[in-house]
Amino acid sequence: MRTNRETAVMDPSTVRHSALRSSLGLVAGKAAQTGAGFAFWVVAAHATSDREVGLTTAAVSAVMICTQLAVLGAGSAVIVAVGRGEPPARVLDAAFAIVGVAGTVLALGYLVLHSAVAPDTASASVLFWLTFPVAAVTGTLVIVLDQALVALGHGASATLRYTLGGGVSLGAAAFVAWQAHGAPAEVLMACWTLGATVAFVVGVVQLRRLVGYRPRPSLRLARGRPLLALGIPHQLLTLTERAPGLVLPLLLAHMVAPEAAAYWYPAWMMAWAAYNAPVLMGIVQFSEGVRDADRLVSTTWASLRWSLAVGGLAAAVLVLLAHPLLSLLGERYADSSAGALRWLAAGLVPYAVLQAYNAVCRARGHYAEAIVVGVTLGVALCASALLAAGRGASDMALAWLVVLSIGAAAVGLRLVAVLRRVSRDTP
């Protein structure tokens, strides 16, 4: 029997906005976050040395790796569970508890490991030990929160929370830069963490105001086990999508040089602004596919078209303005990374195809196939980029684009075949 609290959260079918509105709202929110993030790195580049910027990018990448591991597919599991009609409050309570604990454990584990391996870096700072777990936990919770609001029809709410969070982190970095030049990596990391925390707090308020949900995290096995069973396959697939871009800055910082990470990361971050369109369209495509399997084919083609339209526009801007945009960080960044940014922006098309394929695999439960494809492609992407690292960021990006395009061509053929089969089977 459902409690009064569970029924107090609105039925998602009564609050669901159009899939297009959710998609575009998510894209706008991520665009605001990316814009503020780019401004953050511009300020950081002028506030300290390239080495400290490189160490900060490595720390941010480490946080993102922790969040991607800690989320355990809970966001995707929420989409599936709510789409099947389960009480949203019960699902969200379990999801937030699971990822909160996982984020804390992974963050502390990373700090212990990194302090043992590299004791002379920012990880030796008390400030870093305080901010890193906060960044990892709030970042993980925000991922689940994003997908929960998509499942409940309020994906467009992302714009406000990411605008506020990004603005706070940027303001904090600007204050640090104004106070003194040469800020250490742990101080910049604290500024970045502050923005992530604000985005999470705003998201919790939005959940309460939009759908009447008040968090009461619960670690009851009866609630958590089914969620993990749904989420783990999605988690593994998500890791294949995200890991290459997150791992590469860490590998560059510790295997090549912090400066190599500093020059690669701004180009990757700006290209990711365009890539966010297919990523977020894919989330909504997956949500709609779970909710209404008969519309999977039409939803997939519509999502792919909008991914190419919105993401393609952003990519075109990046190609045309690569040098001026990167010169805001400094001429050395523009000279080193403009070519890389152009090549990475061109990867929007193959990346959109890959995301559409993965969303269809999620909706149909074909996890194993997509995971094998993702692992193979991810290893090839990182290996090709590292092999080209000695020739500079532009050659790294070109190698990345070639491998990504080959992979997308293969999965594109598979995607067409799957959708044709679905069309034949749909009455």
PDB file of N, CA and C in Angstrom, residues 72-140:
ATOM      1  N   LEU A  72      26.122   4.442 -10.224  1.00  0.00           N
ATOM      2  CA  LEU A  72      25.634   3.057 -10.266  1.00  0.00           C
ATOM      3  C   LEU A  72      24.384   2.877 -11.129  1.00  0.00           C
ATOM      4  N   GLY A  73      24.237   3.734 -12.128  1.00  0.00           N
ATOM      5  CA  GLY A  73      23.081   3.621 -13.011  1.00  0.00           C
ATOM      6  C   GLY A  73      21.777   4.028 -12.372  1.00  0.00           C
ATOM      7  N   ALA A  74      21.840   4.672 -11.199  1.00  0.00           N
ATOM      8  CA  ALA A  74      20.612   4.992 -10.461  1.00  0.00           C
ATOM      9  C   ALA A  74      19.719   5.953 -11.230  1.00  0.00           C
ATOM     10  N   GLY A  75      20.313   6.905 -11.957  1.00  0.00           N
ATOM     11  CA  GLY A  75      19.486   7.835 -12.722  1.00  0.00           C
ATOM     12  C   GLY A  75      18.678   7.131 -13.787  1.00  0.00           C
ATOM     13  N   SER A  76      19.321   6.234 -14.530  1.00  0.00           N
ATOM     14  CA  SER A  76      18.607   5.460 -15.548  1.00  0.00           C
ATOM     15  C   SER A  76      17.573   4.545 -14.908  1.00  0.00           C
ATOM     16  N   ALA A  77      17.922   3.969 -13.752  1.00  0.00           N
ATOM     17  CA  ALA A  77      16.970   3.107 -13.054  1.00  0.00           C
ATOM     18  C   ALA A  77      15.735   3.878 -12.610  1.00  0.00           C
ATOM     19  N   VAL A  78      15.929   5.133 -12.201  1.00  0.00           N
ATOM     20  CA  VAL A  78      14.782   5.977 -11.838  1.00  0.00           C
ATOM     21  C   VAL A  78      13.876   6.183 -13.045  1.00  0.00           C
ATOM     22  N   ILE A  79      14.458   6.446 -14.197  1.00  0.00           N
ATOM     23  CA  ILE A  79      13.658   6.626 -15.416  1.00  0.00           C
ATOM     24  C   ILE A  79      12.832   5.381 -15.701  1.00  0.00           C
ATOM     25  N   VAL A  80      13.459   4.204 -15.612  1.00  0.00           N
ATOM     26  CA  VAL A  80      12.749   2.955 -15.883  1.00  0.00           C
ATOM     27  C   VAL A  80      11.662   2.714 -14.844  1.00  0.00           C
ATOM     28  N   ALA A  81      12.013   2.860 -13.559  1.00  0.00           N
ATOM     29  CA  ALA A  81      11.061   2.561 -12.483  1.00  0.00           C
ATOM     30  C   ALA A  81       9.859   3.495 -12.518  1.00  0.00           C
ATOM     31  N   VAL A  82      10.110   4.797 -12.664  1.00  0.00           N
ATOM     32  CA  VAL A  82       9.003   5.751 -12.711  1.00  0.00           C
ATOM     33  C   VAL A  82       8.181   5.540 -13.980  1.00  0.00           C
ATOM     34  N   GLY A  83       8.843   5.216 -15.090  1.00  0.00           N
ATOM     35  CA  GLY A  83       8.120   4.946 -16.326  1.00  0.00           C
ATOM     36  C   GLY A  83       7.198   3.744 -16.214  1.00  0.00           C
ATOM     37  N   ARG A  84       7.553   2.808 -15.340  1.00  0.00           N
ATOM     38  CA  ARG A  84       6.713   1.631 -15.117  1.00  0.00           C
ATOM     39  C   ARG A  84       5.600   1.885 -14.115  1.00  0.00           C
ATOM     40  N   GLY A  85       5.593   3.064 -13.504  1.00  0.00           N
ATOM     41  CA  GLY A  85       4.512   3.405 -12.588  1.00  0.00           C
ATOM     42  C   GLY A  85       4.820   3.215 -11.122  1.00  0.00           C
ATOM     43  N   GLU A  86       6.083   2.985 -10.760  1.00  0.00           N
ATOM     44  CA  GLU A  86       6.421   2.843  -9.344  1.00  0.00           C
ATOM     45  C   GLU A  86       6.362   4.204  -8.646  1.00  0.00           C
ATOM     46  N   PRO A  87       6.093   4.228  -7.335  1.00  0.00           N
ATOM     47  CA  PRO A  87       5.996   5.507  -6.601  1.00  0.00           C
ATOM     48  C   PRO A  87       7.309   6.285  -6.682  1.00  0.00           C
ATOM     49  N   PRO A  88       7.307   7.479  -7.248  1.00  0.00           N
ATOM     50  CA  PRO A  88       8.553   8.242  -7.398  1.00  0.00           C
ATOM     51  C   PRO A  88       9.283   8.505  -6.091  1.00  0.00           C
ATOM     52  N   ALA A  89       8.547   8.803  -5.007  1.00  0.00           N
ATOM     53  CA  ALA A  89       9.198   9.112  -3.741  1.00  0.00           C
ATOM     54  C   ALA A  89      10.019   7.938  -3.236  1.00  0.00           C
ATOM     55  N   ARG A  90       9.466   6.744  -3.303  1.00  0.00           N
ATOM     56  CA  ARG A  90      10.180   5.559  -2.834  1.00  0.00           C
ATOM     57  C   ARG A  90      11.427   5.316  -3.680  1.00  0.00           C
ATOM     58  N   VAL A  91      11.296   5.468  -4.988  1.00  0.00           N
ATOM     59  CA  VAL A  91      12.426   5.247  -5.901  1.00  0.00           C
ATOM     60  C   VAL A  91      13.533   6.265  -5.635  1.00  0.00           C
ATOM     61  N   LEU A  92      13.159   7.530  -5.490  1.00  0.00           N
ATOM     62  CA  LEU A  92      14.151   8.579  -5.291  1.00  0.00           C
ATOM     63  C   LEU A  92      14.847   8.449  -3.940  1.00  0.00           C
ATOM     64  N   ASP A  93      14.114   8.067  -2.891  1.00  0.00           N
ATOM     65  CA  ASP A  93      14.728   7.874  -1.579  1.00  0.00           C
ATOM     66  C   ASP A  93      15.853   6.841  -1.661  1.00  0.00           C
ATOM     67  N   ALA A  94      15.574   5.731  -2.329  1.00  0.00           N
ATOM     68  CA  ALA A  94      16.590   4.685  -2.459  1.00  0.00           C
ATOM     69  C   ALA A  94      17.752   5.142  -3.322  1.00  0.00           C
ATOM     70  N   ALA A  95      17.440   5.823  -4.419  1.00  0.00           N
ATOM     71  CA  ALA A  95      18.491   6.255  -5.351  1.00  0.00           C
ATOM     72  C   ALA A  95      19.453   7.244  -4.693  1.00  0.00           C
ATOM     73  N   PHE A  96      18.930   8.238  -4.011  1.00  0.00           N
ATOM     74  CA  PHE A  96      19.780   9.246  -3.379  1.00  0.00           C
ATOM     75  C   PHE A  96      20.648   8.635  -2.276  1.00  0.00           C
ATOM     76  N   ALA A  97      20.095   7.690  -1.510  1.00  0.00           N
ATOM     77  CA  ALA A  97      20.872   7.054  -0.448  1.00  0.00           C
ATOM     78  C   ALA A  97      22.029   6.238  -1.023  1.00  0.00           C
ATOM     79  N   ILE A  98      21.747   5.472  -2.058  1.00  0.00           N
ATOM     80  CA  ILE A  98      22.765   4.596  -2.652  1.00  0.00           C
ATOM     81  C   ILE A  98      23.916   5.413  -3.228  1.00  0.00           C
ATOM     82  N   VAL A  99      23.589   6.406  -4.025  1.00  0.00           N
ATOM     83  CA  VAL A  99      24.666   7.156  -4.691  1.00  0.00           C
ATOM     84  C   VAL A  99      25.405   8.077  -3.714  1.00  0.00           C
ATOM     85  N   GLY A 100      24.716   8.529  -2.661  1.00  0.00           N
ATOM     86  CA  GLY A 100      25.396   9.343  -1.662  1.00  0.00           C
ATOM     87  C   GLY A 100      26.480   8.559  -0.946  1.00  0.00           C
ATOM     88  N   VAL A 101      26.159   7.339  -0.543  1.00  0.00           N
ATOM     89  CA  VAL A 101      27.152   6.488   0.120  1.00  0.00           C
ATOM     90  C   VAL A 101      28.268   6.117  -0.853  1.00  0.00           C
ATOM     91  N   ALA A 102      27.900   5.728  -2.065  1.00  0.00           N
ATOM     92  CA  ALA A 102      28.904   5.324  -3.049  1.00  0.00           C
ATOM     93  C   ALA A 102      29.847   6.477  -3.390  1.00  0.00           C
ATOM     94  N   GLY A 103      29.297   7.680  -3.533  1.00  0.00           N
ATOM     95  CA  GLY A 103      30.134   8.837  -3.837  1.00  0.00           C
ATOM     96  C   GLY A 103      31.127   9.137  -2.729  1.00  0.00           C
ATOM     97  N   THR A 104      30.685   9.023  -1.496  1.00  0.00           N
ATOM     98  CA  THR A 104      31.569   9.275  -0.354  1.00  0.00           C
ATOM     99  C   THR A 104      32.702   8.260  -0.299  1.00  0.00           C
ATOM    100  N   VAL A 105      32.364   6.982  -0.456  1.00  0.00           N
ATOM    101  CA  VAL A 105      33.372   5.916  -0.386  1.00  0.00           C
ATOM    102  C   VAL A 105      34.406   6.066  -1.507  1.00  0.00           C
ATOM    103  N   LEU A 106      33.939   6.324  -2.718  1.00  0.00           N
ATOM    104  CA  LEU A 106      34.861   6.442  -3.849  1.00  0.00           C
ATOM    105  C   LEU A 106      35.758   7.676  -3.725  1.00  0.00           C
ATOM    106  N   ALA A 107      35.186   8.790  -3.271  1.00  0.00           N
ATOM    107  CA  ALA A 107      35.977  10.006  -3.113  1.00  0.00           C
ATOM    108  C   ALA A 107      37.085   9.816  -2.085  1.00  0.00           C
ATOM    109  N   LEU A 108      36.754   9.239  -0.941  1.00  0.00           N
ATOM    110  CA  LEU A 108      37.771   9.009   0.082  1.00  0.00           C
ATOM    111  C   LEU A 108      38.806   7.997  -0.387  1.00  0.00           C
ATOM    112  N   GLY A 109      38.356   6.982  -1.105  1.00  0.00           N
ATOM    113  CA  GLY A 109      39.289   5.998  -1.643  1.00  0.00           C
ATOM    114  C   GLY A 109      40.262   6.631  -2.622  1.00  0.00           C
ATOM    115  N   TYR A 110      39.751   7.525  -3.465  1.00  0.00           N
ATOM    116  CA  TYR A 110      40.633   8.203  -4.418  1.00  0.00           C
ATOM    117  C   TYR A 110      41.659   9.061  -3.681  1.00  0.00           C
ATOM    118  N   LEU A 111      41.224   9.782  -2.667  1.00  0.00           N
ATOM    119  CA  LEU A 111      42.144  10.651  -1.927  1.00  0.00           C
ATOM    120  C   LEU A 111      43.268   9.850  -1.264  1.00  0.00           C
ATOM    121  N   VAL A 112      42.926   8.724  -0.673  1.00  0.00           N
ATOM    122  CA  VAL A 112      43.944   7.886  -0.029  1.00  0.00           C
ATOM    123  C   VAL A 112      44.928   7.367  -1.077  1.00  0.00           C
ATOM    124  N   LEU A 113      44.389   6.863  -2.187  1.00  0.00           N
ATOM    125  CA  LEU A 113      45.246   6.320  -3.243  1.00  0.00           C
ATOM    126  C   LEU A 113      46.146   7.394  -3.842  1.00  0.00           C
ATOM    127  N   HIS A 114      45.566   8.551  -4.141  1.00  0.00           N
ATOM    128  CA  HIS A 114      46.336   9.600  -4.793  1.00  0.00           C
ATOM    129  C   HIS A 114      47.391  10.182  -3.855  1.00  0.00           C
ATOM    130  N   SER A 115      47.076  10.272  -2.574  1.00  0.00           N
ATOM    131  CA  SER A 115      48.053  10.774  -1.609  1.00  0.00           C
ATOM    132  C   SER A 115      49.250   9.837  -1.502  1.00  0.00           C
ATOM    133  N   ALA A 116      48.997   8.529  -1.659  1.00  0.00           N
ATOM    134  CA  ALA A 116      50.091   7.564  -1.595  1.00  0.00           C
ATOM    135  C   ALA A 116      50.948   7.616  -2.859  1.00  0.00           C
ATOM    136  N   VAL A 117      50.305   7.826  -4.004  1.00  0.00           N
ATOM    137  CA  VAL A 117      51.022   7.813  -5.280  1.00  0.00           C
ATOM    138  C   VAL A 117      51.711   9.138  -5.551  1.00  0.00           C
ATOM    139  N   ALA A 118      51.017  10.256  -5.254  1.00  0.00           N
ATOM    140  CA  ALA A 118      51.555  11.587  -5.554  1.00  0.00           C
ATOM    141  C   ALA A 118      51.397  12.499  -4.337  1.00  0.00           C
ATOM    142  N   PRO A 119      52.168  12.284  -3.274  1.00  0.00           N
ATOM    143  CA  PRO A 119      51.985  13.044  -2.023  1.00  0.00           C
ATOM    144  C   PRO A 119      52.369  14.514  -2.119  1.00  0.00           C
ATOM    145  N   ASP A 120      53.063  14.907  -3.188  1.00  0.00           N
ATOM    146  CA  ASP A 120      53.526  16.295  -3.289  1.00  0.00           C
ATOM    147  C   ASP A 120      52.591  17.189  -4.076  1.00  0.00           C
ATOM    148  N   THR A 121      51.415  16.688  -4.447  1.00  0.00           N
ATOM    149  CA  THR A 121      50.470  17.488  -5.222  1.00  0.00           C
ATOM    150  C   THR A 121      49.376  18.034  -4.323  1.00  0.00           C
ATOM    151  N   ALA A 122      48.308  18.560  -4.959  1.00  0.00           N
ATOM    152  CA  ALA A 122      47.227  19.218  -4.202  1.00  0.00           C
ATOM    153  C   ALA A 122      46.552  18.287  -3.207  1.00  0.00           C
ATOM    154  N   SER A 123      46.654  16.957  -3.443  1.00  0.00           N
ATOM    155  CA  SER A 123      45.953  16.022  -2.559  1.00  0.00           C
ATOM    156  C   SER A 123      46.500  16.039  -1.131  1.00  0.00           C
ATOM    157  N   ALA A 124      47.676  16.656  -0.929  1.00  0.00           N
ATOM    158  CA  ALA A 124      48.223  16.757   0.423  1.00  0.00           C
ATOM    159  C   ALA A 124      47.573  17.878   1.220  1.00  0.00           C
ATOM    160  N   SER A 125      46.787  18.726   0.581  1.00  0.00           N
ATOM    161  CA  SER A 125      46.175  19.877   1.233  1.00  0.00           C
ATOM    162  C   SER A 125      44.914  19.485   1.998  1.00  0.00           C
ATOM    163  N   VAL A 126      44.765  20.066   3.182  1.00  0.00           N
ATOM    164  CA  VAL A 126      43.541  19.843   3.964  1.00  0.00           C
ATOM    165  C   VAL A 126      42.330  20.367   3.203  1.00  0.00           C
ATOM    166  N   LEU A 127      42.473  21.514   2.547  1.00  0.00           N
ATOM    167  CA  LEU A 127      41.369  22.075   1.775  1.00  0.00           C
ATOM    168  C   LEU A 127      40.922  21.112   0.679  1.00  0.00           C
ATOM    169  N   PHE A 128      41.867  20.489   0.014  1.00  0.00           N
ATOM    170  CA  PHE A 128      41.528  19.534  -1.037  1.00  0.00           C
ATOM    171  C   PHE A 128      40.780  18.341  -0.462  1.00  0.00           C
ATOM    172  N   TRP A 129      41.206  17.854   0.687  1.00  0.00           N
ATOM    173  CA  TRP A 129      40.523  16.724   1.333  1.00  0.00           C
ATOM    174  C   TRP A 129      39.101  17.085   1.752  1.00  0.00           C
ATOM    175  N   LEU A 130      38.867  18.347   2.051  1.00  0.00           N
ATOM    176  CA  LEU A 130      37.517  18.767   2.431  1.00  0.00           C
ATOM    177  C   LEU A 130      36.610  18.951   1.222  1.00  0.00           C
ATOM    178  N   THR A 131      37.161  19.503   0.155  1.00  0.00           N
ATOM    179  CA  THR A 131      36.317  19.851  -0.996  1.00  0.00           C
ATOM    180  C   THR A 131      36.097  18.698  -1.959  1.00  0.00           C
ATOM    181  N   PHE A 132      37.087  17.820  -2.116  1.00  0.00           N
ATOM    182  CA  PHE A 132      36.953  16.745  -3.101  1.00  0.00           C
ATOM    183  C   PHE A 132      35.747  15.838  -2.817  1.00  0.00           C
ATOM    184  N   PRO A 133      35.551  15.342  -1.574  1.00  0.00           N
ATOM    185  CA  PRO A 133      34.375  14.503  -1.324  1.00  0.00           C
ATOM    186  C   PRO A 133      33.061  15.245  -1.544  1.00  0.00           C
ATOM    187  N   VAL A 134      33.024  16.525  -1.174  1.00  0.00           N
ATOM    188  CA  VAL A 134      31.795  17.303  -1.395  1.00  0.00           C
ATOM    189  C   VAL A 134      31.490  17.391  -2.882  1.00  0.00           C
ATOM    190  N   ALA A 135      32.516  17.664  -3.674  1.00  0.00           N
ATOM    191  CA  ALA A 135      32.321  17.754  -5.120  1.00  0.00           C
ATOM    192  C   ALA A 135      31.843  16.428  -5.698  1.00  0.00           C
ATOM    193  N   ALA A 136      32.439  15.320  -5.245  1.00  0.00           N
ATOM    194  CA  ALA A 136      32.071  14.010  -5.768  1.00  0.00           C
ATOM    195  C   ALA A 136      30.641  13.626  -5.390  1.00  0.00           C
ATOM    196  N   VAL A 137      30.266  13.869  -4.134  1.00  0.00           N
ATOM    197  CA  VAL A 137      28.926  13.476  -3.671  1.00  0.00           C
ATOM    198  C   VAL A 137      27.844  14.340  -4.318  1.00  0.00           C
ATOM    199  N   THR A 138      28.032  15.653  -4.295  1.00  0.00           N
ATOM    200  CA  THR A 138      27.006  16.515  -4.892  1.00  0.00           C
ATOM    201  C   THR A 138      26.924  16.305  -6.402  1.00  0.00           C
ATOM    202  N   GLY A 139      28.068  16.074  -7.047  1.00  0.00           N
ATOM    203  CA  GLY A 139      28.047  15.807  -8.479  1.00  0.00           C
ATOM    204  C   GLY A 139      27.280  14.540  -8.816  1.00  0.00           C
ATOM    205  N   THR A 140      27.456  13.503  -8.002  1.00  0.00           N
ATOM    206  CA  THR A 140      26.737  12.246  -8.219  1.00  0.00           C
ATOM    207  C   THR A 140      25.237  12.437  -8.012  1.00  0.00           C
TER     208      THR A 140
END
